[in-house]
Short mmCIF file of C-alpha atoms in Angstrom, two decimals:
data_model
loop_
_atom_site.label_atom_id
_atom_site.label_comp_id
_atom_site.label_asym_id
_atom_site.label_seq_id
_atom_site.Cartn_x
_atom_site.Cartn_y
_atom_site.Cartn_z
CA UNK C 1 102.61 99.19 95.34
CA UNK C 2 103.61 100.75 98.62
CA UNK C 3 107.26 101.07 99.64
CA UNK C 4 108.25 101.96 103.20
CA UNK C 5 111.58 103.26 104.43
CA UNK C 6 112.57 104.31 107.95
CA UNK C 7 113.13 108.05 107.89
CA UNK C 8 114.35 108.42 111.48
CA UNK C 9 112.81 110.22 114.45
CA UNK C 10 109.63 108.09 114.40
CA UNK C 11 108.96 108.88 110.73
CA UNK C 12 108.45 106.60 107.73
CA UNK C 13 108.96 107.57 104.09
CA UNK C 14 106.09 106.00 102.15
CA UNK C 15 106.31 105.79 98.36
CA UNK C 16 103.13 105.11 96.42
CA UNK C 17 103.76 103.47 93.02
CA UNK C 18 101.29 102.75 90.22
CA UNK C 19 101.80 101.41 86.67
CA UNK C 20 101.85 104.10 84.00
CA UNK C 21 100.67 103.82 80.41
CA UNK C 22 101.20 106.60 77.88
CA UNK C 23 98.14 108.81 77.59
CA UNK C 24 96.48 107.72 80.83
CA UNK C 25 94.84 110.26 83.12
CA UNK C 26 97.01 111.77 85.86
CA UNK C 27 96.84 109.97 89.23
CA UNK C 28 97.03 111.43 92.74
CA UNK C 29 97.11 109.69 96.09
CA UNK C 30 94.60 111.17 98.53
CA UNK C 31 94.29 110.40 102.21
CA UNK C 32 94.17 111.52 105.80
CA UNK C 33 97.78 112.69 105.44
CA UNK C 34 96.99 115.33 102.78
CA UNK C 35 93.39 116.31 103.58
CA UNK C 36 92.13 114.25 100.61
CA UNK C 37 93.37 117.01 98.26
CA UNK C 38 94.19 115.74 94.73
CA UNK C 39 96.57 118.66 94.13
CA UNK C 40 98.86 117.82 97.07
CA UNK C 41 100.34 114.43 96.13
CA UNK C 42 100.27 113.86 92.38
CA UNK C 43 102.09 110.78 91.14
CA UNK C 44 105.01 111.65 88.88
CA UNK C 45 105.73 109.71 85.67
CA UNK C 46 108.97 107.69 85.84
CA UNK C 47 111.07 106.16 83.05
CA UNK C 48 110.30 102.60 84.17
CA UNK C 49 106.60 102.71 83.15
CA UNK C 50 105.44 103.68 86.64
CA UNK C 51 104.33 106.85 88.36
CA UNK C 52 105.09 107.53 92.02
CA UNK C 53 105.41 110.03 94.82
CA UNK C 54 106.52 109.89 98.44
CA UNK C 55 105.33 111.35 101.71
CA UNK C 56 106.93 111.24 105.16
CA UNK C 57 104.45 110.12 107.81
CA UNK C 58 104.49 109.53 111.53
CA UNK C 59 105.25 105.92 112.51
CA UNK C 60 102.77 104.03 114.68
CA UNK C 61 99.78 105.62 112.97
CA UNK C 62 97.02 104.33 110.71
CA UNK C 63 96.09 106.26 107.57
CA UNK C 64 93.21 105.96 105.09
CA UNK C 65 93.96 106.59 101.41
CA UNK C 66 92.92 105.94 97.79
CA UNK C 67 94.22 106.80 94.35
CA UNK C 68 92.20 109.28 92.26
CA UNK C 69 92.51 109.81 88.52
CA UNK C 70 92.05 113.15 86.76
CA UNK C 71 89.13 111.63 84.86
CA UNK C 72 87.25 111.00 88.13
CA UNK C 73 87.96 107.34 88.94
CA UNK C 74 88.94 105.98 92.35
CA UNK C 75 91.41 103.09 92.62
CA UNK C 76 92.32 100.97 95.64
CA UNK C 77 95.83 99.61 96.18
CA UNK C 78 95.92 95.79 96.22
CA UNK C 79 98.92 95.96 98.58
CA UNK C 80 97.14 98.05 101.24
CA UNK C 81 97.32 96.77 104.81
CA UNK C 82 93.54 96.53 104.85
CA UNK C 83 90.32 98.18 103.76
CA UNK C 84 87.42 99.85 105.56
CA UNK C 85 84.06 101.19 104.49
CA UNK C 86 83.94 104.92 103.80
CA UNK C 87 81.06 107.28 104.45
CA UNK C 88 80.62 107.48 100.65
CA UNK C 89 79.65 103.84 100.17
CA UNK C 90 83.05 102.66 98.93
CA UNK C 91 86.15 101.24 100.61
CA UNK C 92 89.25 103.16 101.64
CA UNK C 93 92.68 101.55 101.74
CA UNK C 94 94.42 101.34 105.10
CA UNK C 95 98.12 102.05 105.62
CA UNK C 96 99.40 100.98 109.05
CA UNK C 97 102.87 102.25 109.94
#
């Protein structure tokens, strides 16, 4: 799930939310906005059986992203604004703000 909230001054707060099950591998969101670095935006476990994290991004831009698990799996968000082929033979999610 992707939540968007106007953050003022041409910025949008984007919250990435995934379901969480006890014992699952840690999940990070990787994308153009964090240099595809799994250490930069780790999803944090919440009490409501989800994990999430937020980033503030520039409005009017288009970003590629995917979720990555600590056990090496890639996950696409079914609520992405679209998808495009990556140079690695998979599809990246698109976030259009």
